[in-house]
Coordinates of C-alpha atoms in Angstrom, one line a residue:
M1 CA 104.1 77.2 92.1
A2 CA 106.0 78.6 89.1
T3 CA 108.5 81.3 89.6
A4 CA 107.0 83.5 86.9
A5 CA 103.6 83.4 88.5
R6 CA 105.1 84.4 91.9
I7 CA 106.9 87.3 90.2
R8 CA 103.6 88.5 88.6
Y9 CA 101.7 88.4 91.8
M10 CA 104.5 90.2 93.7
L11 CA 104.7 92.9 91.1
L12 CA 100.9 93.4 91.3
F13 CA 101.2 93.7 95.0
A14 CA 104.1 96.2 94.8
I15 CA 102.4 98.4 92.2
F16 CA 99.1 98.5 94.1
T17 CA 100.7 99.0 97.5
L18 CA 103.2 101.7 96.6
G19 CA 100.9 103.4 94.1
S20 CA 98.0 103.8 96.7
Y21 CA 100.5 104.8 99.4
F22 CA 102.0 107.7 97.5
F23 CA 98.6 108.8 96.0
I24 CA 97.1 109.1 99.5
Q25 CA 100.3 110.8 100.8
N26 CA 100.0 113.5 98.1
Y27 CA 96.3 114.1 98.1
V28 CA 95.1 113.7 101.7
T29 CA 95.6 116.5 104.2
H30 CA 97.4 115.1 107.2
E31 CA 96.2 116.5 110.5
Y32 CA 97.0 114.3 113.5
D33 CA 100.1 114.2 115.7
F34 CA 100.2 111.2 118.1
L35 CA 103.5 112.0 119.8
T36 CA 103.7 110.8 123.4
P37 CA 106.4 110.8 126.1
V38 CA 107.1 107.2 125.1
D39 CA 107.9 108.2 121.5
K40 CA 110.2 111.0 122.8
A41 CA 112.0 108.5 125.0
F42 CA 113.2 106.5 121.9
P43 CA 116.6 107.9 120.8
F44 CA 117.1 109.2 117.2
M45 CA 119.4 106.5 115.7
P46 CA 119.9 106.9 111.9
E47 CA 121.9 103.7 111.8
F48 CA 118.6 101.8 112.0
V49 CA 117.8 103.0 108.5
W50 CA 119.6 99.9 107.2
I51 CA 117.2 97.6 109.0
Y52 CA 114.3 99.7 107.9
H53 CA 115.3 99.3 104.3
S54 CA 115.7 95.6 104.5
L55 CA 111.9 95.2 104.3
M56 CA 111.6 94.8 100.5
P57 CA 114.6 92.4 100.0
V58 CA 113.4 90.2 102.8
M59 CA 109.8 90.2 101.4
V60 CA 111.1 89.1 98.0
A61 CA 113.3 86.4 99.5
T62 CA 110.6 85.1 101.7
M63 CA 108.0 84.8 99.0
M64 CA 110.4 83.3 96.5
L65 CA 112.4 80.9 98.7
L66 CA 110.4 80.1 101.8
V67 CA 106.7 80.4 101.1
K68 CA 106.7 77.5 98.6
S69 CA 103.3 75.9 98.5
R70 CA 100.5 77.5 96.5
R71 CA 98.2 77.7 99.6
N72 CA 100.8 79.4 101.8
F73 CA 101.8 81.8 99.0
F74 CA 98.2 83.0 98.5
T75 CA 97.6 83.1 102.2
V76 CA 100.4 85.7 102.6
F77 CA 99.5 87.4 99.3
W78 CA 95.8 88.0 100.1
A79 CA 96.6 88.9 103.7
G80 CA 99.0 91.5 102.3
L81 CA 96.4 93.0 100.0
L82 CA 93.9 93.0 102.8
A83 CA 96.4 94.7 105.1
T84 CA 97.1 97.3 102.4
L85 CA 93.3 98.1 102.1
A86 CA 93.0 98.4 105.9
I87 CA 96.1 100.6 106.1
N88 CA 95.0 102.9 103.3
A89 CA 91.5 103.2 104.9
L90 CA 93.1 104.3 108.2
Y91 CA 95.5 106.7 106.3
I92 CA 92.4 108.4 105.0
L93 CA 90.2 108.3 108.1
L94 CA 93.0 109.2 110.6
P95 CA 95.5 111.2 108.4
S96 CA 98.5 111.7 110.6
F97 CA 102.1 113.0 110.3
Y98 CA 105.3 112.7 112.3
P99 CA 107.2 115.9 113.4
R100 CA 110.6 114.6 112.1
P101 CA 113.9 115.9 113.5
D102 CA 116.0 118.4 111.5
F103 CA 119.6 117.3 111.1
I104 CA 122.5 117.9 108.8
P105 CA 123.6 114.5 107.3
E106 CA 127.2 113.6 107.8
T107 CA 127.5 109.8 108.0
L108 CA 126.4 107.4 105.3
S109 CA 123.5 106.2 107.4
E110 CA 122.4 109.8 107.9
H111 CA 122.6 110.6 104.1
I112 CA 120.4 107.5 103.4
L113 CA 117.9 108.5 106.0
Y114 CA 117.9 112.1 104.8
S115 CA 117.1 110.9 101.3
T116 CA 114.4 108.6 102.7
Y117 CA 112.8 111.6 104.3
Q118 CA 112.9 113.5 101.0
V119 CA 111.2 110.6 99.1
D120 CA 108.8 109.5 101.8
N121 CA 107.4 112.6 103.6
S122 CA 106.2 112.6 107.2
S123 CA 102.6 111.7 106.6
N124 CA 100.8 108.3 106.4
T125 CA 102.0 107.2 109.8
F126 CA 99.0 105.3 111.3
P127 CA 99.3 102.3 111.1
S128 CA 102.9 101.5 110.1
G129 CA 103.0 99.6 106.9
H130 CA 106.6 98.6 107.5
V131 CA 105.6 96.9 110.8
A132 CA 102.5 95.3 109.2
Y133 CA 104.4 93.8 106.3
A134 CA 107.4 92.7 108.4
W135 CA 105.1 90.7 110.7
L136 CA 103.2 89.2 107.7
M137 CA 106.6 87.9 106.5
F138 CA 107.3 86.4 109.9
Y139 CA 103.9 84.7 109.9
G140 CA 104.4 83.5 106.3
A141 CA 107.9 82.2 107.1
M142 CA 106.6 80.2 110.0
T143 CA 104.3 78.3 107.7
S144 CA 107.3 77.1 105.7
P145 CA 108.5 73.5 106.1
K146 CA 112.0 74.8 105.9
V147 CA 111.5 76.8 109.1
K148 CA 110.0 73.8 110.8
E149 CA 113.1 71.8 109.7
L150 CA 115.5 74.6 110.8
P151 CA 113.9 76.4 113.8
V152 CA 116.7 78.9 113.9
L153 CA 115.2 80.5 110.8
G154 CA 112.0 81.2 112.7
R155 CA 114.0 82.9 115.5
L156 CA 115.9 85.0 112.9
Y157 CA 112.7 86.1 111.4
L158 CA 111.3 87.0 114.8
L159 CA 114.4 89.1 115.5
W160 CA 114.2 90.7 112.1
A161 CA 110.5 91.7 112.6
I162 CA 111.3 93.1 116.0
G163 CA 114.2 95.0 114.4
I164 CA 112.0 96.5 111.7
T165 CA 109.5 97.5 114.4
L166 CA 112.2 99.3 116.4
S167 CA 113.7 100.9 113.3
T168 CA 110.4 102.8 112.6
L169 CA 110.7 104.3 116.1
T170 CA 114.4 105.1 116.1
I171 CA 114.5 106.8 112.7
K172 CA 111.5 108.8 113.8
A173 CA 109.2 107.6 111.1
H174 CA 106.4 106.3 113.3
Y175 CA 104.7 106.6 116.7
I176 CA 104.3 103.8 119.2
I177 CA 100.6 103.7 118.3
D178 CA 101.5 103.2 114.7
V179 CA 103.6 100.2 115.6
I180 CA 100.8 98.7 117.7
G181 CA 98.4 99.3 114.8
G182 CA 100.7 97.8 112.2
F183 CA 101.1 94.6 114.3
A184 CA 97.4 94.4 114.9
V185 CA 96.6 94.8 111.2
A186 CA 99.1 92.1 110.2
S187 CA 97.9 89.6 112.8
F188 CA 94.2 90.1 112.0
C189 CA 94.7 89.9 108.2
F190 CA 97.0 86.9 108.2
Y191 CA 94.9 84.7 110.5
A192 CA 91.6 85.8 109.0
V193 CA 92.8 84.9 105.5
K194 CA 94.4 81.7 106.7
S195 CA 91.2 80.6 108.3
F196 CA 89.1 81.6 105.3
I197 CA 91.3 79.6 102.9
E198 CA 91.5 76.5 105.1
K199 CA 87.8 76.4 105.8
R200 CA 87.0 76.4 102.1
N201 CA 89.9 74.2 101.1
Y202 CA 91.2 76.7 98.5
Y203 CA 94.3 75.7 96.7
R204 CA 94.1 72.3 98.5
E205 CA 94.8 69.9 95.5
I206 CA 97.8 71.8 94.2
C207 CA 99.0 72.3 97.8
Q208 CA 99.1 68.5 98.3
V209 CA 101.2 68.0 95.2
E210 CA 103.8 70.7 95.9
T211 CA 106.2 70.5 98.8

């Protein structure tokens, strides 16, 4: 699949996902607080903001370098769009917010997290988009022949997806229920789209030519 085509689809995905996210964030009243003792047990660790912000670079690298065949690319692409629609619907139906901690930034990690808080306010928590898209990248990477040839890549993606998941809890951006919801959305969307495409043999001929 041509690089230019990949870039176009990824830009489309980014514009739709980010645009709808901030539109809902600014125009929906957020009511629900899902804080539990489990959430309170996770320590506040601003250093995890570096892992949190690795999502977009890893998404780009995965879609450009690992998800090579047309079929695998569109499986992840359509699963991502379906996940975005599901996440947005839940943001509207269950508008929630996270009571973030007040702190005075001192370290570089704290300044980056503080800026993150300013750009991305405390609403739109359930489910976690970061968690959903991280696990979609993991599922997508596992379809790559490169990962099958080099299994350590799969283990690295697993550790990274777990790291993203933990980062949403330790920077106090999401509740534990948001994490569970994000993982569930990613799993359902990926395997539903994968099954749909395979049953109907979409992208089959081109997929056979590409490696």
